[in-house]
Amino acid sequence: MTDEKNESNLMSARQVLFIFASIVVLLAGIKTAGSIVILILLAAFFAVILHPVAAKLQQLKVPRGIAITFIVLVIISVFMAIMTMLASSLNDFIRAYPEYAQILMSKLNQLEVQAAKFDIHFSAEEVMKIFDPSSLFTFATGLLSHLSGAMSRILLVTMLCVFMLFEVRLIPIKLKKVLTEPDVSMKHFQRAVNAVSKYLLIKTFVSMVTGIIIWIFLTYMDVRFAFLWGVLAFALNFIPNVGSILAAIFPIIQALLLGGFYDAIIIAIGYLIVNIIMGNIIDTRLMGKGLGLSTLTVFMSLIFWGWLLGPVGMFLSVPLTIIIKIMLENNHHGKKIAILMGDGKSI
């Protein structure tokens, strides 16, 4: 009896080791093929967002091929216009940086004198090395070249997205033929798709409105590069917990340098109000029952997917984690992990 129990424990240990080894190999493969995986993920999530729009146009008697073509052309046109304006704003920001550096150096010199009165000593020159123009120009040039490179990837992502939109109607039929328990599996699959689709649609809408409000607010406050900061607010709003904070840092520093402490406080309060209304009220109300993920899980997923897939992984950390949680919930061995990942409301 004891030998059978020891053998059973040994088999369980081997299974656990095999699962962990498989996960490590899988993650290593994803890390190695990250550039390809990122393109596929972007195309898939764009398809998830655009599929309801295509379905709505079909209900209006628009052929699916024409509906998909129209949607893609509109998205590309808007995206190209935004990228052109963004590149122009970045160029203006690069040209204006020497002026900002001089103002910052003057402010730091004043702060150095005042801090010395309280026996606090630091070097303004050492602090300015953090804002070294050469490193900033290198970063900005790299960003601009990255944007130019992104243009070449748009075609590939768009083609993948189009093929996925045409294929989406056939996926349920194919899965029913290959799955052992098609009814149960399709129910779980549909639940995951609905959860991700709802999250992406709501997050895109809230982020877009947030970016537009920030743009209008900063323009009204006569803040330079308001469009650039609006686009930044839109993009970083997809990053949970810390994205909205990061989006506010540069405009506040700029206001502090060019306007003074009062202007910086006004900008900070404006960002705070917008993020409270859009993030904590509108977003929460539209999400309904929420994501089913704990705050710790969301933050850890941000770190994990960011490490695995870079910035794109950070943007898609929540929907990817939702998919994994739903898969674990419907697996006998993964239910306990899914409970630990949850927000505790369903326990």
CSV table of C-alpha atoms in Angstrom, one decimal:
chain,number,residue,atom,x,y,z
A,1,MET,CA,0.0,0.0,0.0
A,2,THR,CA,2.8,2.3,0.9
A,3,ASP,CA,4.7,1.5,-2.3
A,4,GLU,CA,1.6,2.3,-4.4
A,5,LYS,CA,1.2,5.6,-2.5
A,6,ASN,CA,4.8,6.5,-3.1
A,7,GLU,CA,4.6,5.6,-6.8
A,8,SER,CA,1.4,7.8,-7.1
A,9,ASN,CA,3.2,10.7,-5.5
A,10,LEU,CA,6.2,10.2,-7.8
A,11,MET,CA,3.9,10.2,-10.8
A,12,SER,CA,2.3,13.4,-9.6
A,13,ALA,CA,5.7,15.0,-9.1
A,14,ARG,CA,6.7,14.0,-12.6
A,15,GLN,CA,3.5,15.4,-14.1
A,16,VAL,CA,4.2,18.7,-12.3
A,17,LEU,CA,7.8,18.8,-13.5
A,18,PHE,CA,6.6,18.0,-17.1
A,19,ILE,CA,4.0,20.8,-17.0
A,20,PHE,CA,6.6,23.3,-15.7
A,21,ALA,CA,9.1,22.2,-18.3
A,22,SER,CA,6.5,22.5,-21.1
A,23,ILE,CA,5.7,26.1,-19.9
A,24,VAL,CA,9.3,27.1,-19.9
A,25,VAL,CA,9.8,25.7,-23.4
A,26,LEU,CA,6.7,27.5,-24.6
A,27,LEU,CA,7.7,30.8,-23.1
A,28,ALA,CA,11.2,30.5,-24.5
A,29,GLY,CA,9.7,29.9,-28.0
A,30,ILE,CA,7.4,32.9,-27.7
A,31,LYS,CA,10.3,35.0,-26.5
A,32,THR,CA,12.4,33.9,-29.4
A,33,ALA,CA,9.6,34.4,-32.0
A,34,GLY,CA,8.4,37.6,-30.3
A,35,SER,CA,8.3,39.8,-33.4
A,36,ILE,CA,6.0,37.3,-35.2
A,37,VAL,CA,3.9,36.6,-32.2
A,38,ILE,CA,3.3,40.4,-31.6
A,39,LEU,CA,2.1,40.9,-35.2
A,40,ILE,CA,-0.3,37.9,-34.9
A,41,LEU,CA,-1.6,39.2,-31.5
A,42,LEU,CA,-2.1,42.7,-32.8
A,43,ALA,CA,-4.0,41.4,-35.9
A,44,ALA,CA,-6.1,39.1,-33.7
A,45,PHE,CA,-7.1,41.8,-31.2
A,46,PHE,CA,-7.9,44.3,-34.0
A,47,ALA,CA,-10.1,41.6,-35.5
A,48,VAL,CA,-11.8,41.1,-32.2
A,49,ILE,CA,-12.5,44.9,-32.0
A,50,LEU,CA,-13.6,45.2,-35.7
A,51,HIS,CA,-15.7,42.1,-36.0
A,52,PRO,CA,-18.8,43.6,-34.2
A,53,VAL,CA,-18.6,46.6,-36.5
A,54,ALA,CA,-18.5,44.4,-39.6
A,55,ALA,CA,-21.4,42.3,-38.2
A,56,LYS,CA,-23.4,45.5,-37.7
A,57,LEU,CA,-22.8,46.6,-41.3
A,58,GLN,CA,-23.9,43.2,-42.5
A,59,GLN,CA,-27.2,43.7,-40.6
A,60,LEU,CA,-27.6,46.8,-42.7
A,61,LYS,CA,-27.5,44.7,-45.8
A,62,VAL,CA,-23.8,45.6,-46.6
A,63,PRO,CA,-21.9,42.6,-48.1
A,64,ARG,CA,-19.3,41.3,-45.7
A,65,GLY,CA,-16.4,41.9,-48.1
A,66,ILE,CA,-17.4,45.5,-48.7
A,67,ALA,CA,-18.0,46.1,-45.0
A,68,ILE,CA,-14.5,44.7,-44.1
A,69,THR,CA,-12.8,46.7,-46.9
A,70,PHE,CA,-14.6,49.9,-45.8
A,71,ILE,CA,-13.6,49.5,-42.1
A,72,VAL,CA,-10.0,48.7,-42.9
A,73,LEU,CA,-9.7,51.7,-45.2
A,74,VAL,CA,-11.1,54.0,-42.6
A,75,ILE,CA,-8.9,52.6,-39.9
A,76,ILE,CA,-5.7,52.9,-42.0
A,77,SER,CA,-6.6,56.5,-43.1
A,78,VAL,CA,-7.2,57.6,-39.5
A,79,PHE,CA,-4.1,55.9,-38.3
A,80,MET,CA,-1.9,57.4,-41.1
A,81,ALA,CA,-3.2,60.8,-40.3
A,82,ILE,CA,-2.5,60.4,-36.6
A,83,MET,CA,1.0,59.0,-37.3
A,84,THR,CA,1.8,62.0,-39.6
A,85,MET,CA,0.7,64.5,-36.9
A,86,LEU,CA,2.5,62.6,-34.2
A,87,ALA,CA,5.8,62.5,-36.2
A,88,SER,CA,5.5,66.3,-36.8
A,89,SER,CA,4.9,66.9,-33.1
A,90,LEU,CA,7.9,64.7,-32.2
A,91,ASN,CA,10.1,66.7,-34.6
A,92,ASP,CA,8.9,70.0,-33.1
A,93,PHE,CA,9.7,68.6,-29.6
A,94,ILE,CA,13.2,67.6,-30.6
A,95,ARG,CA,13.8,71.1,-32.0
A,96,ALA,CA,12.5,72.7,-28.8
A,97,TYR,CA,14.6,70.5,-26.5
A,98,PRO,CA,17.7,72.8,-26.3
A,99,GLU,CA,15.4,75.6,-25.0
A,100,TYR,CA,13.9,73.3,-22.4
A,101,ALA,CA,17.4,72.2,-21.4
A,102,GLN,CA,18.5,75.8,-20.7
A,103,ILE,CA,15.4,76.5,-18.7
A,104,LEU,CA,15.8,73.3,-16.7
A,105,MET,CA,19.5,74.1,-16.0
A,106,SER,CA,18.5,77.5,-14.7
A,107,LYS,CA,15.8,76.0,-12.4
A,108,LEU,CA,18.2,73.4,-11.1
A,109,ASN,CA,20.9,76.0,-10.3
A,110,GLN,CA,18.3,78.0,-8.3
A,111,LEU,CA,17.2,74.8,-6.5
A,112,GLU,CA,20.9,73.9,-5.8
A,113,VAL,CA,21.4,77.3,-4.1
A,114,GLN,CA,18.2,77.0,-2.0
A,115,ALA,CA,18.9,73.4,-1.0
A,116,ALA,CA,22.4,74.4,0.2
A,117,LYS,CA,20.8,76.6,2.8
A,118,PHE,CA,19.2,73.5,4.3
A,119,ASP,CA,22.6,71.6,4.2
A,120,ILE,CA,21.3,69.5,1.2
A,121,HIS,CA,23.9,69.3,-1.5
A,122,PHE,CA,23.7,68.1,-5.1
A,123,SER,CA,25.1,69.0,-8.4
A,124,ALA,CA,22.9,70.6,-11.1
A,125,GLU,CA,25.4,69.4,-13.8
A,126,GLU,CA,25.1,65.8,-12.6
A,127,VAL,CA,21.3,66.0,-12.6
A,128,MET,CA,21.4,67.4,-16.2
A,129,LYS,CA,23.3,64.4,-17.3
A,130,ILE,CA,20.0,62.5,-16.9
A,131,PHE,CA,18.6,64.8,-19.5
A,132,ASP,CA,21.6,64.6,-21.8
A,133,PRO,CA,20.6,66.0,-25.2
A,134,SER,CA,22.5,63.3,-27.1
A,135,SER,CA,20.7,60.5,-25.3
A,136,LEU,CA,17.4,62.2,-25.9
A,137,PHE,CA,18.1,62.8,-29.6
A,138,THR,CA,19.1,59.1,-29.9
A,139,PHE,CA,15.9,58.1,-28.2
A,140,ALA,CA,13.7,60.4,-30.3
A,141,THR,CA,15.5,59.4,-33.6
A,142,GLY,CA,15.0,55.8,-32.7
A,143,LEU,CA,11.4,56.4,-31.9
A,144,LEU,CA,10.9,58.2,-35.3
A,145,SER,CA,12.6,55.4,-37.1
A,146,HIS,CA,10.5,52.9,-35.2
A,147,LEU,CA,7.4,54.8,-36.3
A,148,SER,CA,8.6,54.7,-39.9
A,149,GLY,CA,9.3,50.9,-39.5
A,150,ALA,CA,5.8,50.5,-38.0
A,151,MET,CA,4.4,51.9,-41.3
A,152,SER,CA,5.9,48.9,-43.1
A,153,ARG,CA,4.3,46.5,-40.6
A,154,ILE,CA,0.9,48.1,-40.9
A,155,LEU,CA,0.3,46.3,-44.2
A,156,LEU,CA,1.2,42.9,-42.8
A,157,VAL,CA,-1.0,43.4,-39.7
A,158,THR,CA,-3.8,44.7,-41.9
A,159,MET,CA,-3.7,41.7,-44.2
A,160,LEU,CA,-3.7,39.3,-41.2
A,161,CYS,CA,-6.6,41.2,-39.7
A,162,VAL,CA,-8.6,41.0,-42.9
A,163,PHE,CA,-8.1,37.3,-43.3
A,164,MET,CA,-9.1,36.8,-39.7
A,165,LEU,CA,-12.2,38.8,-40.2
A,166,PHE,CA,-13.2,36.6,-43.2
A,167,GLU,CA,-12.2,33.5,-41.3
A,168,VAL,CA,-14.1,34.3,-38.0
A,169,ARG,CA,-17.4,32.9,-39.3
A,170,LEU,CA,-15.8,29.5,-40.0
A,171,ILE,CA,-14.0,29.1,-36.7
A,172,PRO,CA,-17.1,27.7,-34.8
A,173,ILE,CA,-17.7,25.2,-37.6
A,174,LYS,CA,-14.1,24.0,-37.6
A,175,LEU,CA,-13.8,23.8,-33.8
A,176,LYS,CA,-17.0,21.7,-33.6
A,177,LYS,CA,-15.4,19.2,-35.9
A,178,VAL,CA,-12.0,18.9,-34.2
A,179,LEU,CA,-13.0,19.2,-30.5
A,180,THR,CA,-14.0,16.1,-28.4
A,181,GLU,CA,-16.7,18.0,-26.5
A,182,PRO,CA,-17.6,20.7,-29.0
A,183,ASP,CA,-20.7,22.1,-27.1
A,184,VAL,CA,-18.8,22.5,-23.8
A,185,SER,CA,-15.6,23.8,-25.4
A,186,MET,CA,-17.5,26.2,-27.7
A,187,LYS,CA,-19.2,27.6,-24.7
A,188,HIS,CA,-15.9,28.4,-23.0
A,189,PHE,CA,-14.4,29.7,-26.2
A,190,GLN,CA,-17.3,32.1,-26.8
A,191,ARG,CA,-17.1,33.2,-23.2
A,192,ALA,CA,-13.4,34.1,-23.6
A,193,VAL,CA,-14.1,35.9,-26.9
A,194,ASN,CA,-17.0,37.9,-25.4
A,195,ALA,CA,-14.9,38.9,-22.4
A,196,VAL,CA,-11.9,40.0,-24.5
A,197,SER,CA,-14.1,41.8,-27.0
A,198,LYS,CA,-16.0,43.7,-24.3
A,199,TYR,CA,-12.8,44.7,-22.6
A,200,LEU,CA,-11.1,45.9,-25.8
A,201,LEU,CA,-14.1,47.8,-27.1
A,202,ILE,CA,-14.7,49.6,-23.8
A,203,LYS,CA,-11.0,50.3,-23.2
A,204,THR,CA,-10.5,51.6,-26.7
A,205,PHE,CA,-13.6,53.9,-26.4
A,206,VAL,CA,-12.5,55.2,-22.9
A,207,SER,CA,-8.9,55.7,-24.0
A,208,MET,CA,-10.0,57.6,-27.1
A,209,VAL,CA,-12.3,59.9,-25.2
A,210,THR,CA,-9.5,60.3,-22.5
A,211,GLY,CA,-7.0,61.3,-25.2
A,212,ILE,CA,-9.4,63.8,-26.8
A,213,ILE,CA,-10.3,65.4,-23.5
A,214,ILE,CA,-6.6,65.7,-22.6
A,215,TRP,CA,-5.8,67.2,-26.0
A,216,ILE,CA,-8.6,69.8,-25.6
A,217,PHE,CA,-7.7,70.6,-22.0
A,218,LEU,CA,-4.0,71.1,-22.8
A,219,THR,CA,-4.8,73.2,-25.9
A,220,TYR,CA,-7.1,75.4,-23.7
A,221,MET,CA,-4.3,75.7,-21.2
A,222,ASP,CA,-2.0,76.7,-24.1
A,223,VAL,CA,0.4,73.8,-23.4
A,224,ARG,CA,2.8,73.1,-26.2
A,225,PHE,CA,2.6,69.7,-28.0
A,226,ALA,CA,-0.9,69.2,-26.7
A,227,PHE,CA,-1.6,66.7,-29.5
A,228,LEU,CA,1.5,64.7,-28.7
A,229,TRP,CA,0.4,64.4,-25.0
A,230,GLY,CA,-3.2,63.5,-26.0
A,231,VAL,CA,-1.9,60.6,-28.1
A,232,LEU,CA,0.3,59.6,-25.3
A,233,ALA,CA,-2.7,59.6,-22.9
A,234,PHE,CA,-4.7,57.5,-25.3
A,235,ALA,CA,-1.9,54.9,-25.8
A,236,LEU,CA,-0.8,54.6,-22.1
A,237,ASN,CA,-4.4,54.4,-20.9
A,238,PHE,CA,-4.3,50.8,-22.2
A,239,ILE,CA,-1.6,50.0,-19.6
A,240,PRO,CA,-3.4,49.2,-16.3
A,241,ASN,CA,-2.6,50.9,-13.0
A,242,VAL,CA,0.4,53.0,-14.1
A,243,GLY,CA,-0.4,54.1,-17.6
A,244,SER,CA,-2.4,57.2,-16.7
A,245,ILE,CA,0.3,58.2,-14.2
A,246,LEU,CA,3.1,57.9,-16.8
A,247,ALA,CA,1.0,59.9,-19.3
A,248,ALA,CA,0.8,62.9,-17.0
A,249,ILE,CA,4.6,63.2,-16.1
A,250,PHE,CA,5.9,64.9,-19.2
A,251,PRO,CA,3.1,67.6,-19.5
A,252,ILE,CA,3.5,68.4,-15.8
A,253,ILE,CA,7.3,68.8,-16.1
A,254,GLN,CA,6.8,70.9,-19.2
A,255,ALA,CA,4.3,73.1,-17.5
A,256,LEU,CA,6.7,73.4,-14.5
A,257,LEU,CA,9.6,74.5,-16.7
A,258,LEU,CA,7.7,76.9,-19.0
A,259,GLY,CA,4.9,78.2,-16.8
A,260,GLY,CA,5.8,77.6,-13.1
A,261,PHE,CA,4.5,75.7,-10.1
A,262,TYR,CA,0.9,77.0,-10.4
A,263,ASP,CA,0.5,75.9,-14.0
A,264,ALA,CA,2.0,72.5,-13.1
A,265,ILE,CA,-0.5,72.1,-10.3
A,266,ILE,CA,-3.4,73.0,-12.6
A,267,ILE,CA,-2.2,70.4,-15.2
A,268,ALA,CA,-1.9,67.7,-12.5
A,269,ILE,CA,-5.4,68.4,-11.1
A,270,GLY,CA,-6.8,68.3,-14.7
A,271,TYR,CA,-5.2,64.9,-15.3
A,272,LEU,CA,-6.4,63.7,-12.0
A,273,ILE,CA,-10.0,64.7,-12.6
A,274,VAL,CA,-10.1,63.3,-16.1
A,275,ASN,CA,-8.6,59.9,-15.0
A,276,ILE,CA,-11.0,59.7,-12.0
A,277,ILE,CA,-14.0,60.3,-14.2
A,278,MET,CA,-13.0,58.2,-17.2
A,279,GLY,CA,-11.1,55.5,-15.3
A,280,ASN,CA,-12.9,55.0,-12.0
A,281,ILE,CA,-16.4,56.0,-13.0
A,282,ILE,CA,-17.1,55.7,-16.8
A,283,ASP,CA,-14.8,52.7,-17.3
A,284,THR,CA,-16.0,50.8,-14.2
A,285,ARG,CA,-19.7,51.5,-15.1
A,286,LEU,CA,-19.3,50.3,-18.7
A,287,MET,CA,-17.3,47.2,-17.6
A,288,GLY,CA,-20.2,46.1,-15.4
A,289,LYS,CA,-19.2,43.3,-13.1
A,290,GLY,CA,-15.5,43.9,-13.9
A,291,LEU,CA,-12.7,41.8,-15.2
A,292,GLY,CA,-12.8,39.1,-12.6
A,293,LEU,CA,-9.1,39.7,-11.9
A,294,SER,CA,-7.5,40.9,-8.7
A,295,THR,CA,-5.5,44.1,-8.7
A,296,LEU,CA,-2.4,42.2,-7.9
A,297,THR,CA,-3.0,39.8,-10.8
A,298,VAL,CA,-3.4,42.8,-13.2
A,299,PHE,CA,-0.2,44.4,-12.0
A,300,MET,CA,1.8,41.1,-12.1
A,301,SER,CA,0.4,40.4,-15.6
A,302,LEU,CA,1.6,43.8,-16.7
A,303,ILE,CA,5.2,42.9,-15.6
A,304,PHE,CA,5.1,39.4,-17.0
A,305,TRP,CA,3.6,40.2,-20.5
A,306,GLY,CA,5.8,43.3,-20.7
A,307,TRP,CA,8.9,41.1,-20.1
A,308,LEU,CA,7.7,38.4,-22.6
A,309,LEU,CA,6.4,40.7,-25.4
A,310,GLY,CA,7.7,44.1,-24.7
A,311,PRO,CA,5.5,47.2,-24.8
A,312,VAL,CA,2.8,45.4,-26.9
A,313,GLY,CA,2.6,42.8,-24.1
A,314,MET,CA,1.9,45.6,-21.6
A,315,PHE,CA,-0.9,47.0,-23.7
A,316,LEU,CA,-2.5,43.5,-24.1
A,317,SER,CA,-1.7,42.2,-20.6
A,318,VAL,CA,-5.3,42.3,-19.4
A,319,PRO,CA,-7.0,40.5,-22.3
A,320,LEU,CA,-4.3,37.9,-22.5
A,321,THR,CA,-4.6,37.3,-18.7
A,322,ILE,CA,-8.4,37.1,-19.0
A,323,ILE,CA,-8.0,34.3,-21.7
A,324,ILE,CA,-5.6,32.3,-19.5
A,325,LYS,CA,-7.9,32.7,-16.4
A,326,ILE,CA,-10.9,31.4,-18.4
A,327,MET,CA,-8.8,28.5,-19.7
A,328,LEU,CA,-7.7,27.6,-16.1
A,329,GLU,CA,-11.3,27.9,-14.8
A,330,ASN,CA,-12.4,25.1,-17.2
A,331,ASN,CA,-9.5,22.8,-16.4
A,332,HIS,CA,-9.7,20.5,-13.4
A,333,HIS,CA,-6.1,21.1,-12.4
A,334,GLY,CA,-6.2,24.9,-13.0
A,335,LYS,CA,-9.3,25.9,-11.1
A,336,LYS,CA,-7.4,26.7,-7.9
A,337,ILE,CA,-5.0,28.9,-9.8
A,338,ALA,CA,-7.9,30.7,-11.4
A,339,ILE,CA,-9.4,31.3,-8.0
A,340,LEU,CA,-6.1,32.9,-6.8
A,341,MET,CA,-6.1,35.1,-9.9
A,342,GLY,CA,-9.7,36.2,-9.3
A,343,ASP,CA,-11.0,39.3,-7.5
A,344,GLY,CA,-12.6,37.1,-4.8
A,345,LYS,CA,-16.2,38.2,-5.6
A,346,SER,CA,-17.1,34.8,-7.1
A,347,ILE,CA,-15.8,32.7,-4.2
